[in-house]
Short mmCIF file of C-alpha atoms in Angstrom, two decimals:
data_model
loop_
_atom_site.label_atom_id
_atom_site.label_comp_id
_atom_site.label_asym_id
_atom_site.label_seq_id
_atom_site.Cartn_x
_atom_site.Cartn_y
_atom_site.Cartn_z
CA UNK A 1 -62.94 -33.49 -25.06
CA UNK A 2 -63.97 -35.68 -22.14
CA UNK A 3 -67.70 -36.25 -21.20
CA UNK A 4 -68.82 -37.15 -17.81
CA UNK A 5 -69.93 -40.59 -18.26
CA UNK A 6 -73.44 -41.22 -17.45
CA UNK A 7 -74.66 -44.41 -15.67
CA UNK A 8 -78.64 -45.50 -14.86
CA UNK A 9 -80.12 -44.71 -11.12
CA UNK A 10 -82.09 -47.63 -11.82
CA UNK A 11 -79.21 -50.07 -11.91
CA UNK A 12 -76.25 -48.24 -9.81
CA UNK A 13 -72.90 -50.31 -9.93
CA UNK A 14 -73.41 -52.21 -12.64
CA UNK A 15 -73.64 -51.37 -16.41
CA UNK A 16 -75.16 -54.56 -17.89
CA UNK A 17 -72.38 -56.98 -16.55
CA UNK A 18 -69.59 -54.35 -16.00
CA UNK A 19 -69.28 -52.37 -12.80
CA UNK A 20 -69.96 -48.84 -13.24
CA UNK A 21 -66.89 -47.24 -11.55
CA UNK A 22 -65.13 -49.80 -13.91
CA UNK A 23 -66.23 -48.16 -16.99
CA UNK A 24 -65.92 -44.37 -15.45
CA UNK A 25 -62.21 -45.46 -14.75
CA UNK A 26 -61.40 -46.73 -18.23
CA UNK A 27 -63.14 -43.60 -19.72
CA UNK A 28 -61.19 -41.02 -17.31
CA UNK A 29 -57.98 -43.01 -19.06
CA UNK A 30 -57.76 -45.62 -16.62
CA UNK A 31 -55.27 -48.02 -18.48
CA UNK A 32 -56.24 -50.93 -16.02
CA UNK A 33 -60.14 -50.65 -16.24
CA UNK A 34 -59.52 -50.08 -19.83
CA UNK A 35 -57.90 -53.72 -19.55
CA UNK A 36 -60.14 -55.29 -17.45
CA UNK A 37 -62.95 -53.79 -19.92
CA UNK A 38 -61.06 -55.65 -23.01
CA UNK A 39 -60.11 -58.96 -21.61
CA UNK A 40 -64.13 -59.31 -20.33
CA UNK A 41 -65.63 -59.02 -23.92
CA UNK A 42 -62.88 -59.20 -26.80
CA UNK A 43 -63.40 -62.95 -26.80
CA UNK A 44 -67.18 -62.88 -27.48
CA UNK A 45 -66.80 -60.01 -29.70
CA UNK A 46 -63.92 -61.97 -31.57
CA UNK A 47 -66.73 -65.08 -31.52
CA UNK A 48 -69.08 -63.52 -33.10
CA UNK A 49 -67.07 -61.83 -35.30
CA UNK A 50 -65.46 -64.82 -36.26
CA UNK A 51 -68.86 -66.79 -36.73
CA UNK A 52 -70.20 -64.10 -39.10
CA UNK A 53 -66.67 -63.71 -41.40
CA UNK A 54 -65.43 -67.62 -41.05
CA UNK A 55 -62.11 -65.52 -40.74
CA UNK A 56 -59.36 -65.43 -38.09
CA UNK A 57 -58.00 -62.19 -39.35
CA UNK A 58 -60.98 -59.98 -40.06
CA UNK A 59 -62.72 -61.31 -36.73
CA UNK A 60 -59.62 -59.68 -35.01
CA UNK A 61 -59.25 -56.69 -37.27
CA UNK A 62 -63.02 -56.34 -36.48
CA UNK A 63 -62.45 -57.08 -33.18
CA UNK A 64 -59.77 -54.45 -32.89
CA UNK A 65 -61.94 -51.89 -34.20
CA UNK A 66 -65.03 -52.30 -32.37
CA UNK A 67 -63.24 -52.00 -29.47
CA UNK A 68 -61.39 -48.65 -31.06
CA UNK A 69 -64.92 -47.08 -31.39
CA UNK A 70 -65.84 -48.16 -28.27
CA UNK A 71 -62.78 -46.01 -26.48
CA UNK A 72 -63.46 -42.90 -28.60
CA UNK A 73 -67.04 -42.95 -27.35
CA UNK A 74 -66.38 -43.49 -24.12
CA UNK A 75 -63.82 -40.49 -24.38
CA UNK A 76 -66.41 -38.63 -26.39
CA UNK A 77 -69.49 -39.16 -24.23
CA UNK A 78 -70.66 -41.24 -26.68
CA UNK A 79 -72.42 -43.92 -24.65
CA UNK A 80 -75.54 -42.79 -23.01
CA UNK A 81 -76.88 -46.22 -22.54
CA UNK A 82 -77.53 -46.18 -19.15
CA UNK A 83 -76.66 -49.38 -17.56
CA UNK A 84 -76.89 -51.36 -20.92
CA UNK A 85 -73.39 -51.27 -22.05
CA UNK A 86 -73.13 -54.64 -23.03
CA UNK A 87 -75.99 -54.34 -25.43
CA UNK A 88 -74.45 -51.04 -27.10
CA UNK A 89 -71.06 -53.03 -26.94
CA UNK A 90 -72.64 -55.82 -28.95
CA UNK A 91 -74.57 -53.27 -31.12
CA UNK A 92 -71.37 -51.74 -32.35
CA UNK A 93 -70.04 -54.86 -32.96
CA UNK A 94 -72.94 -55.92 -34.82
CA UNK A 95 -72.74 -52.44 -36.83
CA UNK A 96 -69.68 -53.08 -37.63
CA UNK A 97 -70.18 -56.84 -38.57
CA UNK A 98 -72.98 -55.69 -40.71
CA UNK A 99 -70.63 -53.12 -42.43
CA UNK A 100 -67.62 -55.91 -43.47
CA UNK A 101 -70.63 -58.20 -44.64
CA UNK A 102 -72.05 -55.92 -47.00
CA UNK A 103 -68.64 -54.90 -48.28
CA UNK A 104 -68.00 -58.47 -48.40
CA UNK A 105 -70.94 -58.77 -50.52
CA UNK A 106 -70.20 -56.18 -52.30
CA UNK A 107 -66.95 -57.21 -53.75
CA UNK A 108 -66.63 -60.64 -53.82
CA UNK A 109 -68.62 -63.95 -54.91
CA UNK A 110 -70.85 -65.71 -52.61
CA UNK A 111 -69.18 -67.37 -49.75
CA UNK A 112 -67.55 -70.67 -51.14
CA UNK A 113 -67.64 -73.87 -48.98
CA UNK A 114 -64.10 -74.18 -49.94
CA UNK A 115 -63.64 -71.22 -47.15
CA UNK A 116 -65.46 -72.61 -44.69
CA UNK A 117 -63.21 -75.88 -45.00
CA UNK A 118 -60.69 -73.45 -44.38
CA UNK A 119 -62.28 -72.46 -41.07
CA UNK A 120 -63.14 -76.04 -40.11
CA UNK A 121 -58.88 -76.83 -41.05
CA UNK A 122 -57.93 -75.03 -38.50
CA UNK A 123 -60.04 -75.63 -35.56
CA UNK A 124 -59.25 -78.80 -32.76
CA UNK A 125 -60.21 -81.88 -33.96
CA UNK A 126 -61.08 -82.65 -30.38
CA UNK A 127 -64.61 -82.03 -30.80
CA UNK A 128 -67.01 -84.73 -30.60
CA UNK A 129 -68.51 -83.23 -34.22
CA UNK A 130 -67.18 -84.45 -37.60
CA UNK A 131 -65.42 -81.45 -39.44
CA UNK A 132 -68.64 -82.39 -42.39
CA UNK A 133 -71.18 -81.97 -39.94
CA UNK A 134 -69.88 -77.96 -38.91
CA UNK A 135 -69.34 -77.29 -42.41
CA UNK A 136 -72.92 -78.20 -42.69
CA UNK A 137 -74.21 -76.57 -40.29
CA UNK A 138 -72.36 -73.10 -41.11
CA UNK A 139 -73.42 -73.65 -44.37
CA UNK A 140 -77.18 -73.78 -43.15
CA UNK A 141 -76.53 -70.83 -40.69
CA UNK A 142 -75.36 -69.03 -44.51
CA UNK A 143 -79.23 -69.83 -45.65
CA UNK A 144 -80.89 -68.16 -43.08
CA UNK A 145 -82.71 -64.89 -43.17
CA UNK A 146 -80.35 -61.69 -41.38
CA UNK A 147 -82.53 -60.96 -39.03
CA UNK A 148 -82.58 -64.78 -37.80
CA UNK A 149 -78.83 -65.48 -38.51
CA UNK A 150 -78.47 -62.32 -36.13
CA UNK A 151 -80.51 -63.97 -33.13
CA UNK A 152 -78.61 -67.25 -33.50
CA UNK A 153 -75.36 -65.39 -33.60
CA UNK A 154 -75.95 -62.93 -30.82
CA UNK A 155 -77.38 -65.96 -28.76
CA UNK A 156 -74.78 -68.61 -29.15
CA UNK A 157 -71.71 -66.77 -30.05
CA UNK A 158 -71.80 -63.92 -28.33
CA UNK A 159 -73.45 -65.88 -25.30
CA UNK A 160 -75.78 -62.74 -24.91
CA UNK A 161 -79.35 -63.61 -22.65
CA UNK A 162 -82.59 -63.06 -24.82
CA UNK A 163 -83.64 -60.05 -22.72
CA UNK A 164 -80.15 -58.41 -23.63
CA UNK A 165 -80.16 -59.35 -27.55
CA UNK A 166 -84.33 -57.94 -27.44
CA UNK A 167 -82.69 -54.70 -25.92
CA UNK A 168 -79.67 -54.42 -29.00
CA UNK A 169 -82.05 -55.41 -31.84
CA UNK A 170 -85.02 -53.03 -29.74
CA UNK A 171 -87.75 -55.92 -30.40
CA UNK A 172 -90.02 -57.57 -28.00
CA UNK A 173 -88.63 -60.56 -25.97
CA UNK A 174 -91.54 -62.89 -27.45
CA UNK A 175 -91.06 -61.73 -30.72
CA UNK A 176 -87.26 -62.34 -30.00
CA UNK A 177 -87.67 -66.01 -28.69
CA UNK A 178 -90.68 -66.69 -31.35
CA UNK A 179 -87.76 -65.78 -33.77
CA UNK A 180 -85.23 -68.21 -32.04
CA UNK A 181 -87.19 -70.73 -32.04
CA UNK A 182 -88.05 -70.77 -35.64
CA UNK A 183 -84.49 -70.02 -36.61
CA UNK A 184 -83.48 -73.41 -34.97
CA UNK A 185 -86.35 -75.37 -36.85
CA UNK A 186 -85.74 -74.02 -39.98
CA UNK A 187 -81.80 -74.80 -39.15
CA UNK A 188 -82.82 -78.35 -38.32
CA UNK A 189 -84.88 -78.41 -42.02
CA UNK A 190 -82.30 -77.47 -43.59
CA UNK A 191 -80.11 -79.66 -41.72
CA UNK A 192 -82.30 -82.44 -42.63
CA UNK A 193 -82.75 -81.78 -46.19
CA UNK A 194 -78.68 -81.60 -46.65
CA UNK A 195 -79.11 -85.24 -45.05
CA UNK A 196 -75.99 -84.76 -42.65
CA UNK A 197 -76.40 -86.22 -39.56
CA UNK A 198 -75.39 -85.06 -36.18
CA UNK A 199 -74.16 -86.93 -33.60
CA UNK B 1 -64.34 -71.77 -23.28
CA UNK B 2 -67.93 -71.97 -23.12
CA UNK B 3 -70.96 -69.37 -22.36
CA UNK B 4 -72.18 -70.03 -19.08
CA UNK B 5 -75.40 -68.42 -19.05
CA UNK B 6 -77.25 -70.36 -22.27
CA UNK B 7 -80.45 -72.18 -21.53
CA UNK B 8 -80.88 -74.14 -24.24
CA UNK B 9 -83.68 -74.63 -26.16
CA UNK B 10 -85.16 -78.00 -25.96
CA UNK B 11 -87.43 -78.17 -29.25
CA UNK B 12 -84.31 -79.26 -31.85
CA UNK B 13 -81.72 -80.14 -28.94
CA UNK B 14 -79.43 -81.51 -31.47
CA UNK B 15 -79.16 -78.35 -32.84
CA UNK B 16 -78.64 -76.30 -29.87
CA UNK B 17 -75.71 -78.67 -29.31
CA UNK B 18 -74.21 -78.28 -32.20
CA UNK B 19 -74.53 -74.57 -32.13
CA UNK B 20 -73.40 -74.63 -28.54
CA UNK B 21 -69.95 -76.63 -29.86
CA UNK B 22 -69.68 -74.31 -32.81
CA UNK B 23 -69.59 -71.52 -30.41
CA UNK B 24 -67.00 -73.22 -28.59
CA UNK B 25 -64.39 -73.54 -31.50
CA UNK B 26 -65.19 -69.95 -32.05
CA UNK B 27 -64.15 -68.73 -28.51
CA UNK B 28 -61.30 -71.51 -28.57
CA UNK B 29 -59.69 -69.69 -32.06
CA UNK B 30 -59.56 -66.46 -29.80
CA UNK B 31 -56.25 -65.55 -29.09
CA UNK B 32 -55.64 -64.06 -25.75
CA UNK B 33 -52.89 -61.83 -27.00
CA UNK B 34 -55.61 -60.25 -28.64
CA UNK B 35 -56.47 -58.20 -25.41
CA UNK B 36 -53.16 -56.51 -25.67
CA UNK B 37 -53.22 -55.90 -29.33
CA UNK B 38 -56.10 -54.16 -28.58
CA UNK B 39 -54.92 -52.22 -25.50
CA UNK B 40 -51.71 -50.96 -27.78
CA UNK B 41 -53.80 -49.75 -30.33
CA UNK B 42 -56.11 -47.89 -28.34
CA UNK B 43 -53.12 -46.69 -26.32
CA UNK B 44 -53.86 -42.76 -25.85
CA UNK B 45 -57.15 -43.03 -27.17
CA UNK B 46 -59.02 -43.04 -23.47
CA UNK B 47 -56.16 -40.46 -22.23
CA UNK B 48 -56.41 -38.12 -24.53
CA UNK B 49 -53.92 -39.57 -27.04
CA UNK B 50 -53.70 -39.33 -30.58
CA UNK B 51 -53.91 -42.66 -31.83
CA UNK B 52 -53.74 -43.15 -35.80
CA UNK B 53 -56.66 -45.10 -36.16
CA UNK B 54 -59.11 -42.66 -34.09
CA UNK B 55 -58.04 -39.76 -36.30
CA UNK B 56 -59.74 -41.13 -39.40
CA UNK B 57 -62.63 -39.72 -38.94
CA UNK B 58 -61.42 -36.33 -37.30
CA UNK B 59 -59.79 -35.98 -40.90
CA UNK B 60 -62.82 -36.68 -42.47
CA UNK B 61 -64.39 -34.06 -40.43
CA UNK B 62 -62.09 -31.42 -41.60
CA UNK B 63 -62.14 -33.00 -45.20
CA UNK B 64 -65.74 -31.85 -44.54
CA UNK B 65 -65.28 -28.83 -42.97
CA UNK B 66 -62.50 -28.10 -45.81
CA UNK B 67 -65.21 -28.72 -48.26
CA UNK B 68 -67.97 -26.88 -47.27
CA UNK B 69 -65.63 -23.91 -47.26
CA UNK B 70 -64.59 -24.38 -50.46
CA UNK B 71 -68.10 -24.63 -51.56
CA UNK B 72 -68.64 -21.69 -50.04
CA UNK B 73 -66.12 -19.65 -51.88
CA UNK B 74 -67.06 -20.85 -55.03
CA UNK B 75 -70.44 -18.94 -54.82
CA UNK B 76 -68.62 -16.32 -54.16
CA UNK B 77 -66.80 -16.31 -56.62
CA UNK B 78 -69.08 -17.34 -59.17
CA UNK B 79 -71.50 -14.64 -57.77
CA UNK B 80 -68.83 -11.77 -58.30
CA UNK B 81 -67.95 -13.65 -61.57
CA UNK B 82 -71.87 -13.17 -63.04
CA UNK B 83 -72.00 -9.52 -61.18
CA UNK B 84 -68.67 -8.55 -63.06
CA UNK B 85 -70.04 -10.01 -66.37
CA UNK B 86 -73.36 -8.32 -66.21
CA UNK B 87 -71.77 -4.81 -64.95
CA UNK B 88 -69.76 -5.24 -67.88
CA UNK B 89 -72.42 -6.60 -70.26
CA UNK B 90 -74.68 -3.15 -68.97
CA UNK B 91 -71.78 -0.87 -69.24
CA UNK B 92 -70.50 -1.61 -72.56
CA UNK B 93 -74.65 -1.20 -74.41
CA UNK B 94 -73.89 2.20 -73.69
CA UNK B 95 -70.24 2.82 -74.19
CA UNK B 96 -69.61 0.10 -77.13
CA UNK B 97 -71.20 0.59 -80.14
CA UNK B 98 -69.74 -2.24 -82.31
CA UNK B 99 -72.37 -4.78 -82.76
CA UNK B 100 -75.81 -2.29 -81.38
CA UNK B 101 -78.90 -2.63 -82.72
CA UNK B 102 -79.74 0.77 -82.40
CA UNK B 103 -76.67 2.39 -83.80
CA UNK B 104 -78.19 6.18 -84.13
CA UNK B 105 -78.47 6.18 -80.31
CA UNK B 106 -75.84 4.67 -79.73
CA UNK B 107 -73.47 6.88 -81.72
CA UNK B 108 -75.52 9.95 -80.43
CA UNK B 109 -74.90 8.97 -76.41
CA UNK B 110 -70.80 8.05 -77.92
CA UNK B 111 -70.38 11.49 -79.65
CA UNK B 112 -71.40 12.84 -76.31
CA UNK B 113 -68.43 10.57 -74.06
CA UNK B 114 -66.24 8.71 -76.20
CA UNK B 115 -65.48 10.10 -79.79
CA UNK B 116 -61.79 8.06 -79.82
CA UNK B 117 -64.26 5.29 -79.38
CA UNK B 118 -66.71 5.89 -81.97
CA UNK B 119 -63.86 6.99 -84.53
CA UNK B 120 -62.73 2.86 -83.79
CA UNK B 121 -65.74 1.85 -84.35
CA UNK B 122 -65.75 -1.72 -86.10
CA UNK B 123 -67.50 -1.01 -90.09
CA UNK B 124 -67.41 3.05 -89.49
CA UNK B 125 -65.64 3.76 -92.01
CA UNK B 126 -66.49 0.94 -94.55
CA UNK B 127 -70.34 2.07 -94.15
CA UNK B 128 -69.32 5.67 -95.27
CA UNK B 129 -70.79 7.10 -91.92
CA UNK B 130 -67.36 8.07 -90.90
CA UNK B 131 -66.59 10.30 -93.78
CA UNK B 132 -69.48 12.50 -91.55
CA UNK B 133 -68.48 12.23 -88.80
CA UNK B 134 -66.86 15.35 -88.25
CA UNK B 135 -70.32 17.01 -89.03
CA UNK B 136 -71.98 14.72 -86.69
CA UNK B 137 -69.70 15.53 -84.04
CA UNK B 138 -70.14 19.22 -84.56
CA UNK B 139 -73.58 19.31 -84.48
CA UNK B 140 -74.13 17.25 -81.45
CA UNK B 141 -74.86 19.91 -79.72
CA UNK B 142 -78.31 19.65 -81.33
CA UNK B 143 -78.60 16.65 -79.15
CA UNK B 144 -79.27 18.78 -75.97
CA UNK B 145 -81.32 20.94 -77.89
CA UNK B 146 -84.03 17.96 -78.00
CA UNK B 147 -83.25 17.54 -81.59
CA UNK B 148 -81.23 14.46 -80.67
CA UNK B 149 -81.31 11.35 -81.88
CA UNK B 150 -83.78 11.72 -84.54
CA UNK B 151 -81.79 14.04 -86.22
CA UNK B 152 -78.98 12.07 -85.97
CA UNK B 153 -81.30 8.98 -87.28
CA UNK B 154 -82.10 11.04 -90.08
CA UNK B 155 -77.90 11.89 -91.28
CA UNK B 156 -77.58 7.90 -90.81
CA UNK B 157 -80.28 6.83 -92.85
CA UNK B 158 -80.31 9.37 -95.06
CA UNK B 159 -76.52 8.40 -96.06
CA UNK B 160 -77.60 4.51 -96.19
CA UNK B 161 -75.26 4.46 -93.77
CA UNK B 162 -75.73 1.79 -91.19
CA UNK B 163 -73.32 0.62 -88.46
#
């Protein structure tokens, strides 16, 4: 079954970021849209994942999959988001996110700073940041609240603007920067408390 | 790789930055090959394919579907199960005597359909009732007469006879 594929009047041409005609092509089966589609948002998708599971291989597989439901909706006539497709991209990926953690949570031990070493291992050492001070600062990220770990995610990871991240968690954009805001303080309190200093 | 459209957030800049760079090693572990990992395994999927991984949950759905019919003829069968065992249960009160509690009528309404089946009675002839029954039998006819059951109470009982 194929669904016609139904864009906003409000903003014609472009579905939050994407061209409109792009995403009609990929969901008539448009291989080369369907490319284009991938290659502009599997990175931040695979960012955020990746910030969320501090793992290469279940940011992909999540990656992977997000972008698997993504296709069968499209097919489907799934997405009715009128011109907001990059917040219902984000929200399945956040869905799905949300899903692994739980199961995470479900059947294993707390996250153990040993894996976040693991992370930190294998990233460049090019960064002006001591390895200690990341693993710190993930760590703190790990103490936050869900809904505020979400915000901070959504916001630096998946480089999404406030008015876009208000739209995926439906919440008012003051509420949404209020929330921000006090996500960073606590971050630096906690920073503070741990006593590791950033550069 | 960086975002290009943050505005940071001036109140804990430190933090911000830090984020900012953490968000950079994230992007930087992406693999570009990635895109056409993806692309394979969605290959069909957007034309109509029938790619493995988007037929989970169509299998669910008929795991669903398979259930719900199932379901479905359980209660019927459990409903023709309990209409069978209660046909049976109101058919045999009147054509099985073993075990009545009323075992004058009983024998009276059997005389009338069944006699093979009251002469196998379980305890007829231990209770000494079948040594008359050939006199019951014969005078059944009495039954129609509105004599009946009483008089057939009365043989029982009067023999000590019970079934």
């Amino acid at each position: 079954m194929r669904a016609a594929l139904t864009t906003s009047r409000d903003a014609p041409g472009n579905e939050g970021g994407v061209d409109a005609s792009l995403l009609e092509a990929a969901a008539r089966g448009d291989a080369g849209a369907w490319r284009t589609l991938v290659g502009s948002y599997a990175h931040r998708v695979f960012a955020l994942a990746r910030s969320r599971m501090h793992d290469d291989d279940r940011a992909e597989e999540i990656t992977q999959s997000v972008f698997v439901t993504v296709a069968t909706k499209l097919r489907d006539g799934g997405y009715s988001e009128r011109g907001r497709f990059e917040s219902w991209l984000f929200r399945v990926a956040m869905n799905r996110i949300r899903d692994e953690a739980r199961r995470e949570r479900r059947q294993a031990s707390p996250v153990a700073p040993e894996s976040l070493r693991g992370v930190e291992a294998r990233e460049p050492e090019e960064s002006p940041y001591g390895d200690v001070a990341f693993r710190a600062l993930r760590e703190a990220l790990s103490q936050l609240g869900e809904a505020d770990r979400e915000v901070i995610h959504l916001r630096h990871q998946a480089g999404m603007s406030f008015k876009e991240i208000a739209e995926l968690l439906g919440e008012p954009l003051g509420t949404l920067l209020a929330r921000h805001h006090r996500a960073l303080r606590k971050l630096k309190a906690i920073m503070g408390s741990r006593r590791e200093a950033l550069p | 790789m960086t975002h290009d459209n943050i505005r940071h957030d001036d109140t804990c800049p430190e933090i911000e930055a830090a984020l900012a760079e953490m968000a950079r090693r994230d992007l930087d572990a992406f693999d570009p090959a990635l895109v056409d990992r993806i692309c394979l395994r969605t290959q069909g999927l957007l034309a109509g394919g029938a790619d493995q991984s988007a037929e989970r949950p169509m299998i669910v759905g008929r795991i669903h579907r398979a259930t719900r019919w199932l379901a479905l003829a359980a209660v019927v069968v459990l409903t023709l199960t309990v209409g069978i065992l209660v046909s049976n249960a109101t058919r045999s009160r009147t054509t099985l005597p073993t075990g009545a509690d009323r075992p004058v009528e009983v024998l009276a309404a059997s005389l009338e359909r069944d006699i093979d089946g009251v002469l196998s009675m379980d305890g007829l002839w231990s209770s000494g009732l079948g040594d008359r029954i050939d006199v019951l039998y014969a005078e059944t006819a009495l039954i129609d007469d509105g004599v009946g059951v009483e008089w057939l109470d009365e043989q029982v009982l009067g023999t000590g006879g019970s079934l």
